[in-house]
Short mmCIF file of C-alpha atoms in Angstrom, two decimals:
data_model
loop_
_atom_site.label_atom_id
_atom_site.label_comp_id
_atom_site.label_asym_id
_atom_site.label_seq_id
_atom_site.Cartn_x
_atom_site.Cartn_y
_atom_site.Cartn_z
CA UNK A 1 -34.21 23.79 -10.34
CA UNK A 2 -30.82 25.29 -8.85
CA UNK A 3 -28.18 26.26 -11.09
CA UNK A 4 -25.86 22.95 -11.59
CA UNK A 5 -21.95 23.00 -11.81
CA UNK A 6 -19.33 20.40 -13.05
CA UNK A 7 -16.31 19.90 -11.61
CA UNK A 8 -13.74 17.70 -13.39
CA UNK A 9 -10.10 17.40 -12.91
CA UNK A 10 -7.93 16.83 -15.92
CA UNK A 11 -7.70 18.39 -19.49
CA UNK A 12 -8.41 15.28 -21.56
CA UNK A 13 -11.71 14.79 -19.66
CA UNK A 14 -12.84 18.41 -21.27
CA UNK A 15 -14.72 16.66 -24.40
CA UNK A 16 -16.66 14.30 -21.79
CA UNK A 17 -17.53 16.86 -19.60
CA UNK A 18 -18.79 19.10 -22.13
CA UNK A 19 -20.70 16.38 -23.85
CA UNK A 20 -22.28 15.65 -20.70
CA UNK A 21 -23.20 19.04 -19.44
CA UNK A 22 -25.16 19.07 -23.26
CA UNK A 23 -27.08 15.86 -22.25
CA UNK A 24 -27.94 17.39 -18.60
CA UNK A 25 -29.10 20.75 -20.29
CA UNK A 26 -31.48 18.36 -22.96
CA UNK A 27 -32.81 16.82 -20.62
CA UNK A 28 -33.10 19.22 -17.59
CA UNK A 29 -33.16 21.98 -19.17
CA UNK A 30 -30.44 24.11 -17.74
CA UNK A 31 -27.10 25.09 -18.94
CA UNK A 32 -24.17 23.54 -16.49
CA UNK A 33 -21.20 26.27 -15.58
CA UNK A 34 -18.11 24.01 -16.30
CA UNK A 35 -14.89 24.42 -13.73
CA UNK A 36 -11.65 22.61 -15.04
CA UNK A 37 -9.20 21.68 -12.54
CA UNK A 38 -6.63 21.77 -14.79
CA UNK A 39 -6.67 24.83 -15.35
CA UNK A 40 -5.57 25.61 -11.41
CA UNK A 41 -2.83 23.71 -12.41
CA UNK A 42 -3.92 19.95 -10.39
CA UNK A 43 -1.06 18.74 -12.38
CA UNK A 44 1.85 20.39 -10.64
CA UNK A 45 3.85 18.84 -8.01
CA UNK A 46 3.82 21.36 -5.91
CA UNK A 47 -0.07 21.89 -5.43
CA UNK A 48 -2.20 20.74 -2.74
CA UNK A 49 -5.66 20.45 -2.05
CA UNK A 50 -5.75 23.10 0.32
CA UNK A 51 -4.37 25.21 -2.45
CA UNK A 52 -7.01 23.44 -5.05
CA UNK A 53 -10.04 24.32 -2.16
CA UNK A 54 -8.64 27.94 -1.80
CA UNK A 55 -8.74 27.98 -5.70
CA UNK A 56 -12.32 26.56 -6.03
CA UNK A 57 -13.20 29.23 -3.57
CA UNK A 58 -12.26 32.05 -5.76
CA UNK A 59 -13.57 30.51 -8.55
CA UNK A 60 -17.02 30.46 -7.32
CA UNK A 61 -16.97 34.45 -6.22
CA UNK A 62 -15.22 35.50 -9.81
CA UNK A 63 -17.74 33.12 -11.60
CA UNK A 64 -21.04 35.24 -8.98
CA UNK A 65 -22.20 31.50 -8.40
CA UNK A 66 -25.02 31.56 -5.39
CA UNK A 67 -23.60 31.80 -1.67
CA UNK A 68 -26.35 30.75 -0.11
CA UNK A 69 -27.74 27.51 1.96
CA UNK A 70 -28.87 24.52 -0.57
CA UNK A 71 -28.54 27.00 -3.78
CA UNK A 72 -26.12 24.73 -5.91
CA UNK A 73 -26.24 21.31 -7.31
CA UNK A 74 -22.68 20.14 -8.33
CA UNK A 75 -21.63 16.99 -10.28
CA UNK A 76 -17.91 15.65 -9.79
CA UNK A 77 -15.65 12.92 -10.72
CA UNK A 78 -13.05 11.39 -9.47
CA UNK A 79 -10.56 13.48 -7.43
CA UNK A 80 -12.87 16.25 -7.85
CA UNK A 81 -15.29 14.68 -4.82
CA UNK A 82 -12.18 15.48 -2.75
CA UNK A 83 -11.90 18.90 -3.48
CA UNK A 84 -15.31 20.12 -3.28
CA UNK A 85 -15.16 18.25 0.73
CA UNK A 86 -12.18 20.06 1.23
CA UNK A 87 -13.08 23.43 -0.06
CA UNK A 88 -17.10 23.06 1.72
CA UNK A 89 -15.79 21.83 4.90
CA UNK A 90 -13.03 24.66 4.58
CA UNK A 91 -15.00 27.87 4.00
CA UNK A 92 -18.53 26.60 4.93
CA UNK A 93 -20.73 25.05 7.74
CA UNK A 94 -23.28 22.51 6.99
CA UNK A 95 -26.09 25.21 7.29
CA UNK A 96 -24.07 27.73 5.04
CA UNK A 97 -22.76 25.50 2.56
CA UNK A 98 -24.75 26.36 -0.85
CA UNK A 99 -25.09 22.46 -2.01
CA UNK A 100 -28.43 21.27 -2.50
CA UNK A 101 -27.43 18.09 -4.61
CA UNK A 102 -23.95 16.41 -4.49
CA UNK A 103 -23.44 13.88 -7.05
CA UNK A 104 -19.87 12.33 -7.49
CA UNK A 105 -19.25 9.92 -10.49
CA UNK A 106 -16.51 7.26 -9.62
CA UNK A 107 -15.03 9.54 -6.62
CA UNK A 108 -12.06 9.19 -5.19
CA UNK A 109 -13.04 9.28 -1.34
CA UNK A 110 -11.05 7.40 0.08
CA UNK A 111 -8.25 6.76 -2.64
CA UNK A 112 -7.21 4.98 -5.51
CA UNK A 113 -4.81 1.61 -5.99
CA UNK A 114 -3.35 3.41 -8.64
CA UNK A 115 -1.85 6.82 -6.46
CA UNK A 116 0.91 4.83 -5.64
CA UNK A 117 1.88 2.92 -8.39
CA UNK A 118 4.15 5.46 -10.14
CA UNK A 119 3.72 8.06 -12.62
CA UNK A 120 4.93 6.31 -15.77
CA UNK A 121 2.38 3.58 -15.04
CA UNK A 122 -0.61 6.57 -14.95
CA UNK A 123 0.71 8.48 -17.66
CA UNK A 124 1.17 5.51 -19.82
CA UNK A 125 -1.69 3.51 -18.78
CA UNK A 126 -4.04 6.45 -18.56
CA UNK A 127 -3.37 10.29 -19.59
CA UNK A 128 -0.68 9.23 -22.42
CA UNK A 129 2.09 11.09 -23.41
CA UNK A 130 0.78 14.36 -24.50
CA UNK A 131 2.83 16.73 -22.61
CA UNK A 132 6.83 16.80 -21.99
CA UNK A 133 7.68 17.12 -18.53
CA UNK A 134 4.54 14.97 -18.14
CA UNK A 135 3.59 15.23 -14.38
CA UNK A 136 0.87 14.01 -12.05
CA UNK A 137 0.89 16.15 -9.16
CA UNK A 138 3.00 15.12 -6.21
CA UNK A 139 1.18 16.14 -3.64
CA UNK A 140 -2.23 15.50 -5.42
CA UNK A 141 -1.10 11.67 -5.68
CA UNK A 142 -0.27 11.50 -2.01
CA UNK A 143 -3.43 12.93 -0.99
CA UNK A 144 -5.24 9.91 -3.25
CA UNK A 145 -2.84 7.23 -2.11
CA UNK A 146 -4.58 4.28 -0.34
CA UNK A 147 -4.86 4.79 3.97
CA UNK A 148 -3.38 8.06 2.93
CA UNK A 149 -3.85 10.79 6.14
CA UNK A 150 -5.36 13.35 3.92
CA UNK A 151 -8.69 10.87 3.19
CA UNK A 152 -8.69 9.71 7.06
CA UNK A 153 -8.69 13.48 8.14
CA UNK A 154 -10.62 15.13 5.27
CA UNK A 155 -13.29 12.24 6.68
CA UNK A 156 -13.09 13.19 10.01
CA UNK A 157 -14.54 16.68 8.73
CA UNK A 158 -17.41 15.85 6.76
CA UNK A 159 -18.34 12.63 8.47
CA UNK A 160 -17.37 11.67 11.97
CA UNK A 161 -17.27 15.46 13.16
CA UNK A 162 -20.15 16.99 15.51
CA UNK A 163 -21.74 18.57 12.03
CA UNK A 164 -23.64 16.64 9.85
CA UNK A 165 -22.86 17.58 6.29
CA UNK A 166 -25.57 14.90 4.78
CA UNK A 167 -29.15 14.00 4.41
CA UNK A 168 -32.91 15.75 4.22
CA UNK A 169 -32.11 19.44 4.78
CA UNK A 170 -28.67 19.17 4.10
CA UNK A 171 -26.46 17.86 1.36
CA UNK A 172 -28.74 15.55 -0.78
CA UNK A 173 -25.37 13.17 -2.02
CA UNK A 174 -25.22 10.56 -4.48
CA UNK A 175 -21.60 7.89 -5.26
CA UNK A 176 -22.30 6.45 -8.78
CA UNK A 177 -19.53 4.11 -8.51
CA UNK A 178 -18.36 1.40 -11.46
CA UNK A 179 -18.10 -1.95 -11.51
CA UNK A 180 -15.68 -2.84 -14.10
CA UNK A 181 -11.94 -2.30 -14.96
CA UNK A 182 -10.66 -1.21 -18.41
CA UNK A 183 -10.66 -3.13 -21.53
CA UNK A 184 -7.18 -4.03 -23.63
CA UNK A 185 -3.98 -2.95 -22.39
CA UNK A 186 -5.17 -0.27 -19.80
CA UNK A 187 -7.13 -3.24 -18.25
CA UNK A 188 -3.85 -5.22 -18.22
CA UNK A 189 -1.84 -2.64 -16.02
CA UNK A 190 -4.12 -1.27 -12.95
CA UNK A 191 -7.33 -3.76 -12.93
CA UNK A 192 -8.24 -5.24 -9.31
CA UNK A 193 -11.39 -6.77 -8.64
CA UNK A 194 -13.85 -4.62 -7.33
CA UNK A 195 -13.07 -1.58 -8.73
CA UNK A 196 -13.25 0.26 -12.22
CA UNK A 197 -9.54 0.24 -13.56
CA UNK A 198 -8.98 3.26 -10.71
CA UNK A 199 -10.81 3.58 -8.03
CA UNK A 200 -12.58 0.68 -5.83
CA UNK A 201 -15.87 0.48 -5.00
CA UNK A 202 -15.34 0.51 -1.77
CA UNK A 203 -13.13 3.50 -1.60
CA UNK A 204 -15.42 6.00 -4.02
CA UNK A 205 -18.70 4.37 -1.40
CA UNK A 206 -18.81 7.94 1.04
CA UNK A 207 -20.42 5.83 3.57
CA UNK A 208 -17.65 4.78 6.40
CA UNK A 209 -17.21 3.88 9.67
CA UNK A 210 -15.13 4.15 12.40
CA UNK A 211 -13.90 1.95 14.81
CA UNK A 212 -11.42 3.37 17.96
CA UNK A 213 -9.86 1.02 20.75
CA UNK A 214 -7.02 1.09 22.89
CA UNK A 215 -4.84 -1.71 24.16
CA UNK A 216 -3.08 -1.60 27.96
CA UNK A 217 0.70 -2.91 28.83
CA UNK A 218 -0.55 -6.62 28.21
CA UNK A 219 -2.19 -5.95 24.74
CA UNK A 220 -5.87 -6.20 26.59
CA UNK A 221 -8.81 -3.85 26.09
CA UNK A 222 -9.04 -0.60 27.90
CA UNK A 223 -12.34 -0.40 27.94
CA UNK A 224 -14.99 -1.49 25.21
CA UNK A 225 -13.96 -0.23 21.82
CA UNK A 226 -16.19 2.50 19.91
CA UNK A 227 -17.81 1.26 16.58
CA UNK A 228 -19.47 4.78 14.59
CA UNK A 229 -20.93 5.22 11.18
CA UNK A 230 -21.07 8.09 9.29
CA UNK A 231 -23.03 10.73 9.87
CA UNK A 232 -25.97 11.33 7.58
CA UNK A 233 -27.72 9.62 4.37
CA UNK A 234 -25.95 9.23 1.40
CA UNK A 235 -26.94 7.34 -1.91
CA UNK A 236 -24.54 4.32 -3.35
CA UNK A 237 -25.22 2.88 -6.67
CA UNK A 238 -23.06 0.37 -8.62
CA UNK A 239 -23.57 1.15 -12.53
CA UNK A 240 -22.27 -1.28 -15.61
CA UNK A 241 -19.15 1.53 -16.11
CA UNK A 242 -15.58 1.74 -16.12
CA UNK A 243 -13.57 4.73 -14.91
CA UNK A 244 -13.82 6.65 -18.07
CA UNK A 245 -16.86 5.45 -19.66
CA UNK A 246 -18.91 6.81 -16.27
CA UNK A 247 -18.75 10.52 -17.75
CA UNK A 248 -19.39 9.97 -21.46
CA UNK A 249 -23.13 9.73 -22.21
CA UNK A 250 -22.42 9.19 -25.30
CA UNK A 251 -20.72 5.26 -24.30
CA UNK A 252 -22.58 4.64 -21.18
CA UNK A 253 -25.43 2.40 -20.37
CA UNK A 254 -29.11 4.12 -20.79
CA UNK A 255 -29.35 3.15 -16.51
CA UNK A 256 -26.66 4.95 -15.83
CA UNK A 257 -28.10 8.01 -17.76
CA UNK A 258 -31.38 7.85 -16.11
CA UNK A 259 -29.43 7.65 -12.93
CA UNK A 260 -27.11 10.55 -13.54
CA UNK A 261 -30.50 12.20 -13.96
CA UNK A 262 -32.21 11.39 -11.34
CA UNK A 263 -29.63 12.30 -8.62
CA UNK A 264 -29.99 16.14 -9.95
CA UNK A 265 -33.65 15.48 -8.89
CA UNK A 266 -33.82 13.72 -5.66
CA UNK A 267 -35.67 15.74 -2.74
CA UNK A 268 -35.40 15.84 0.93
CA UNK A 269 -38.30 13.14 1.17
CA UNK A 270 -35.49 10.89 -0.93
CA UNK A 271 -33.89 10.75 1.84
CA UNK A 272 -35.70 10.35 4.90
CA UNK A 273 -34.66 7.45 6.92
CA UNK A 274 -36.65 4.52 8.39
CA UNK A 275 -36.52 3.02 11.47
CA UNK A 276 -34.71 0.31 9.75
CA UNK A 277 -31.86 2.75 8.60
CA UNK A 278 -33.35 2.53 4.63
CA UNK A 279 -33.75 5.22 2.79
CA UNK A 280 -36.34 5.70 -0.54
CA UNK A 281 -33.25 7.02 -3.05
CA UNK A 282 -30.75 3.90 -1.86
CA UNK A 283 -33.69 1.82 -2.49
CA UNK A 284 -34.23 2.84 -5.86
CA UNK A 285 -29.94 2.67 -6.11
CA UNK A 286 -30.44 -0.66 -5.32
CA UNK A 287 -33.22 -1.99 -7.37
CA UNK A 288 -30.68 -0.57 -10.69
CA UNK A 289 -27.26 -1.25 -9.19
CA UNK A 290 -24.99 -4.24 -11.22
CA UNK A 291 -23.67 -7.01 -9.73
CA UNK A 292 -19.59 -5.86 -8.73
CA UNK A 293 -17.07 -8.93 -9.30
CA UNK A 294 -16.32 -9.22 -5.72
CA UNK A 295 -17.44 -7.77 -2.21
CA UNK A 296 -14.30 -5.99 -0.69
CA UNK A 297 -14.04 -3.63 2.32
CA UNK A 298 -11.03 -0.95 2.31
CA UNK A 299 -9.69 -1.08 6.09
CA UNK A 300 -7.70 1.48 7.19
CA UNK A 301 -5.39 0.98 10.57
CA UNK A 302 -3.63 4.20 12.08
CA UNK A 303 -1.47 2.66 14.67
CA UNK A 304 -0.16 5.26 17.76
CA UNK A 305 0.75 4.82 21.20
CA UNK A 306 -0.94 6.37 24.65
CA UNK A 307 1.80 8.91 24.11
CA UNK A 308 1.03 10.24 20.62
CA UNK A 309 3.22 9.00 19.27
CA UNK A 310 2.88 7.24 15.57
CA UNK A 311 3.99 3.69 15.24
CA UNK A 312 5.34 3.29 11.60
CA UNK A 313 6.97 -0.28 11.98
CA UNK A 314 4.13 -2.69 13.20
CA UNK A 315 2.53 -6.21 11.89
CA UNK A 316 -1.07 -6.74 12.13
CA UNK A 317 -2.20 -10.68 12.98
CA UNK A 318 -5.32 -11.89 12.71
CA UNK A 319 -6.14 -15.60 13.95
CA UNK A 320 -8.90 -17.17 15.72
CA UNK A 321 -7.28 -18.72 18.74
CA UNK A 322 -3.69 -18.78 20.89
CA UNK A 323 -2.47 -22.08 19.93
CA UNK A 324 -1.31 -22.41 16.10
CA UNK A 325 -3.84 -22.07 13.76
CA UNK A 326 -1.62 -22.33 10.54
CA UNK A 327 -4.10 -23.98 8.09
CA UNK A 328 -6.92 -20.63 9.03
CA UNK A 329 -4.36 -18.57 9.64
CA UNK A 330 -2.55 -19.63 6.06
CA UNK A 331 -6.51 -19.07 4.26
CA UNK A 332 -7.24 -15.77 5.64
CA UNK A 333 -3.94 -14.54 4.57
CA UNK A 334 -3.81 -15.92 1.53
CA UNK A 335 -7.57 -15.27 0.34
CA UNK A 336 -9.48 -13.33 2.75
CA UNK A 337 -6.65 -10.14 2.76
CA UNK A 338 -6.77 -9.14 -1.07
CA UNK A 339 -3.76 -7.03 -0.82
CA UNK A 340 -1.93 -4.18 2.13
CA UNK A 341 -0.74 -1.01 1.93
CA UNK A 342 1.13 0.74 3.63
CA UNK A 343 0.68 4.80 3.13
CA UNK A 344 4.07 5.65 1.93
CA UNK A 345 3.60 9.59 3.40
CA UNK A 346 2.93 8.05 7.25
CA UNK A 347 3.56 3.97 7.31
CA UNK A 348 1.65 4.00 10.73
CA UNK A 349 -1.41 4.56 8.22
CA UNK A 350 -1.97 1.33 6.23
CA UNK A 351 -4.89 0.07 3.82
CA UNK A 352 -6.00 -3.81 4.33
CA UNK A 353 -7.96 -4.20 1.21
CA UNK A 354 -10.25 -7.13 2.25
CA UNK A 355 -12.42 -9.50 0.28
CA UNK A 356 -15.83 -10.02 2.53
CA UNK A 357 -16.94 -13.38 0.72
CA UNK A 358 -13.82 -14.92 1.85
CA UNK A 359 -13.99 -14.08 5.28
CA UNK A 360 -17.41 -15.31 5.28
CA UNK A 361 -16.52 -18.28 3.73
CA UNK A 362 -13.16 -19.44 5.99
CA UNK A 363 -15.94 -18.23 9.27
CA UNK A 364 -18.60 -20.95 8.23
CA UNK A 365 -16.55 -23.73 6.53
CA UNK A 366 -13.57 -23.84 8.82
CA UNK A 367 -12.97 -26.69 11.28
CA UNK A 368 -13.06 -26.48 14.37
CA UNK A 369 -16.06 -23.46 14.01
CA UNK A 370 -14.45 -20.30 14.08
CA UNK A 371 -16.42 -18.28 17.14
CA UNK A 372 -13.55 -15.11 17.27
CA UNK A 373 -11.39 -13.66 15.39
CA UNK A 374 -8.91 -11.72 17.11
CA UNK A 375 -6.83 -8.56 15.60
CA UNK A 376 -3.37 -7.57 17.06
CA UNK A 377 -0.49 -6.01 16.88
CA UNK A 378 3.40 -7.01 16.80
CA UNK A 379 4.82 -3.47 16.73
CA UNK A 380 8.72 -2.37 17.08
CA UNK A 381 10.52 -1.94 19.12
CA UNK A 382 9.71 -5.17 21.12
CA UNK A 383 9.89 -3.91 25.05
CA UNK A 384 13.11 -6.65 26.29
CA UNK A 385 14.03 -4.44 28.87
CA UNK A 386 17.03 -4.04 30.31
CA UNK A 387 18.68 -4.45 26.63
CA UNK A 388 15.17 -2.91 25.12
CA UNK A 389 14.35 -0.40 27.42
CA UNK A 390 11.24 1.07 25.46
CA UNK A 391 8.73 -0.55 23.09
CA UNK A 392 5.66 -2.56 23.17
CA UNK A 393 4.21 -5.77 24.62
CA UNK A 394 4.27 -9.25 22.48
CA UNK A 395 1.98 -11.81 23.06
CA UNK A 396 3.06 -14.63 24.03
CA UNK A 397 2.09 -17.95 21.52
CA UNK A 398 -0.29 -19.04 24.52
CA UNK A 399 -1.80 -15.32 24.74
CA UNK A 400 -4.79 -13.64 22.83
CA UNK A 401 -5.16 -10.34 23.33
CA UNK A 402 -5.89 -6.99 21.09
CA UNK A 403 -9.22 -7.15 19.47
CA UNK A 404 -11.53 -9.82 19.89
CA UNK A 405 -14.43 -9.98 17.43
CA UNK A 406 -17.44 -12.92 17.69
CA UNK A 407 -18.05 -14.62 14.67
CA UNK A 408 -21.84 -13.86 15.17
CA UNK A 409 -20.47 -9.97 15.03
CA UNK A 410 -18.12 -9.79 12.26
CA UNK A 411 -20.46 -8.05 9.65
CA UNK A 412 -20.57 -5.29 11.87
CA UNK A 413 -17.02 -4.67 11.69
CA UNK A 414 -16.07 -6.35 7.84
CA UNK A 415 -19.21 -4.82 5.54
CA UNK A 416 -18.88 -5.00 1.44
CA UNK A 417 -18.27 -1.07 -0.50
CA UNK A 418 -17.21 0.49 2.06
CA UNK A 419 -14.26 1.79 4.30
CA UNK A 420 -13.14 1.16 7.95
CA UNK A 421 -11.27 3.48 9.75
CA UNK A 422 -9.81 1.84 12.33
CA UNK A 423 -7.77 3.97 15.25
CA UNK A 424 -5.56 1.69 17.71
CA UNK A 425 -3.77 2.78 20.51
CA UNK A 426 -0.99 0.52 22.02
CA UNK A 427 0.79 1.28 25.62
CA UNK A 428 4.08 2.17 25.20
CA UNK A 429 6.54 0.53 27.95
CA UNK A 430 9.57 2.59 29.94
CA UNK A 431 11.61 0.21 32.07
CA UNK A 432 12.78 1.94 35.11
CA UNK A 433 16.54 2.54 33.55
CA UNK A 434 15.22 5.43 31.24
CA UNK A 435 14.81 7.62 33.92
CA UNK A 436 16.18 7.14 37.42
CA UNK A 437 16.12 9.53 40.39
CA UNK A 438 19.56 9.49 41.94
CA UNK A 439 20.30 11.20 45.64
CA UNK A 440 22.46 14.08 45.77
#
């Protein structure tokens, strides 16, 4: 079996780490090489992943660790998934990169609810209050803050590029992702359903996809928007864990054990894909995954215009028809959308955390039948020419316009564990008064 190397991230996860590198080397029989992120200094403000990837990078030369193609198998957890994409997307290709097996415990792929809920709140509710000057890592933070740029781009990389990074031959990648919050007073502070006290399901899930329209002067379709999934196979399993008690064998469950074990063991047949788009190793995820308390899907808008330009100050409407709606319109709102976020580095980036069994729900139940719901956008500056000269189209209360999904089509777009990326591109109007051509 290849050599295997753990990657964790802060100082007080040292005893779990080295407890479970112990239980990997009973049971497989080889000694894990331990790399601390702490100790490349994760914690200061001024750090960022790129420094964190460049940092991996010499690690691995001064440690001799293999170079070459499939040679490595590397466990992770939490913000650690993030560096390892950034530092194998940054000095590899996927037929260089020397990762066999990939296995990320409660990852942090496309954020955490907690990044942006203040340091105190972590510190307290989390690390404790061990060191003075206690920080968290500014720039580390921003990178893990919900519809944060870093996530969307780092994704664009390793799973909507023309590469693909996963599957037989390539990366063989497992998410073991939890399905419970924190018990006592840290479970008081930063639990939301469908996640494990910091991260959601839905956000550690490294399957995606990726959705990219644009609207004309009128808010219509230009064209028929462009639905993707990520490239290439890779496992999800739900185990009965917490954030913390993911990493410790010695307060896990037995599954999740066996499971931890088993990714370190998975072969390219694992992973071949059927017709169907199943897999053997998600099959067996599935047969041992836990029920989660709630099916949620992390969607992701980045709102720009046709000239580049990001929109930061925009409203996003769903409804189901022009003429008011307010009792479906009220629901959704209310139950369907769990929570927003805007991404505090880039507001035109924001997180819609939405609950699927809702949406199902208000889409069979409602009266009269819900057959579309439409997505759109109010964005400012309004276009009022001559007094707004520049801006963007409203619709009208008789109008529809922006998105228009069939209720027969929604689960393509609204899917439980996993993220939506979701690109929109409004017109940007110029009345005539901007820019006039006068004779000489």
């Amino acid at each position: 079996m290849e050599p295997i190397v753990i990657i964790h991230g802060w100082s007080d996860e040292a005893k779990s780490f080295r407890a479970l590198a112990e239980f990997i080397e009973e049971n497989l029989g080889l000694a894990p090489t331990l790399i601390n992120l702490a100790q490349w200094r994760s914690m200061h403000d001024d750090v960022t992943y790129a420094d964190l990837a460049n940092a991996m990078q010499l690690a691995w030369t001064t440690l001799g660790l293999p170079q070459s193609p499939r040679s490595v198998n590397i466990v992770v957890h939490s913000t650690g998934a993030l560096v390892v994409r950034d530092w194998m997307t940054s000095f590899h290709t996927a037929d260089t990169v020397p990762i066999k097996r990939f296995l990320m415990l409660a990852p942090a792929n496309f954020g955490s609810p907690l990044a942006h809920k203040g340091h105190m709140l972590i510190g307290r509710a989390l690390k404790g209050w061990k060191e003075p000057g206690f920080q968290t890592g500014e720039k580390i933070l921003d990178g893990l803050e919900l519809g944060s740029s870093y996530t969307w781009q780092l994704a664009d990389r390793d799973l909507f590029g023309e590469q693909t990074w996963y599957g037989p031959q390539r990366i063989l990648a497992t998410v073991l992702a939890g399905n419970h919050g924190y018990r006592g007073f840290q479970g008081a502070l930063v639990n939301e359903p469908g996640s494990d006290g910091t991260v959601f399901i839905s956000t550690a899930n490294l399957n995606a996809a990726k959705l990219t329209l644009q609207l004309d002067d009128k808010h219509q379709m230009q064209g028929a928007p462009t639905l993707v999934v990520s490239k290439g196979a890779i496992g999800l399993g739900i185990v009965d864990e917490d954030h913390g008690s993911i990493i410790q064998p010695g307060a896990n469950r037995p599954k999740t054990r066996e499971l931890i074990l088993q990714a370190l063991k998975v072969t390219d047949a694992d992973y071949q894909v059927a017709n169907s788009g199943a897999f053997p190793w998600q099959a067996t995820l599935d047969s041992q995954s836990e029920p989660a308390d709630g099916e949620f899907q992390n969607t992701v808008i980045h709102l720009n215009d046709n000239l580049g330009q990001d929109i930061t100050e925009y409203f996003t409407e769903f409804y189901r028809q022009s003429s008011t709606d307010d009792e479906f319109e009220y629901e959704l709102y209310k139950k369907a959308i769990e929570s927003v976020h805007p991404y505090s580095g880039n507001t035109a980036y924001r997180a819609f955390y939405i609950n699927i069994g809702e949406l199902e729900y208000l889409k069979t139940r409602s009266r009269p039948p819900t057959r579309q719901i439409y997505i759109s956008m109010l964005a400012d500056p309004v276009f009022l020419p001559p007094k707004q000269p520049v801006g963007y189209y409203r619709l009208k209360s008789n109008e529809t316009g922006g998105l228009c999904i069939p209720a027969n089509d929604l689960h393509e777009y609204f899917q439980p564990h996993r993220t939506l990326l979701v690109g929109l591109t409004l017109t940007r109007l110029i009345h005539e008064s901007v820019f006039r051509l006068n004779p000489l």
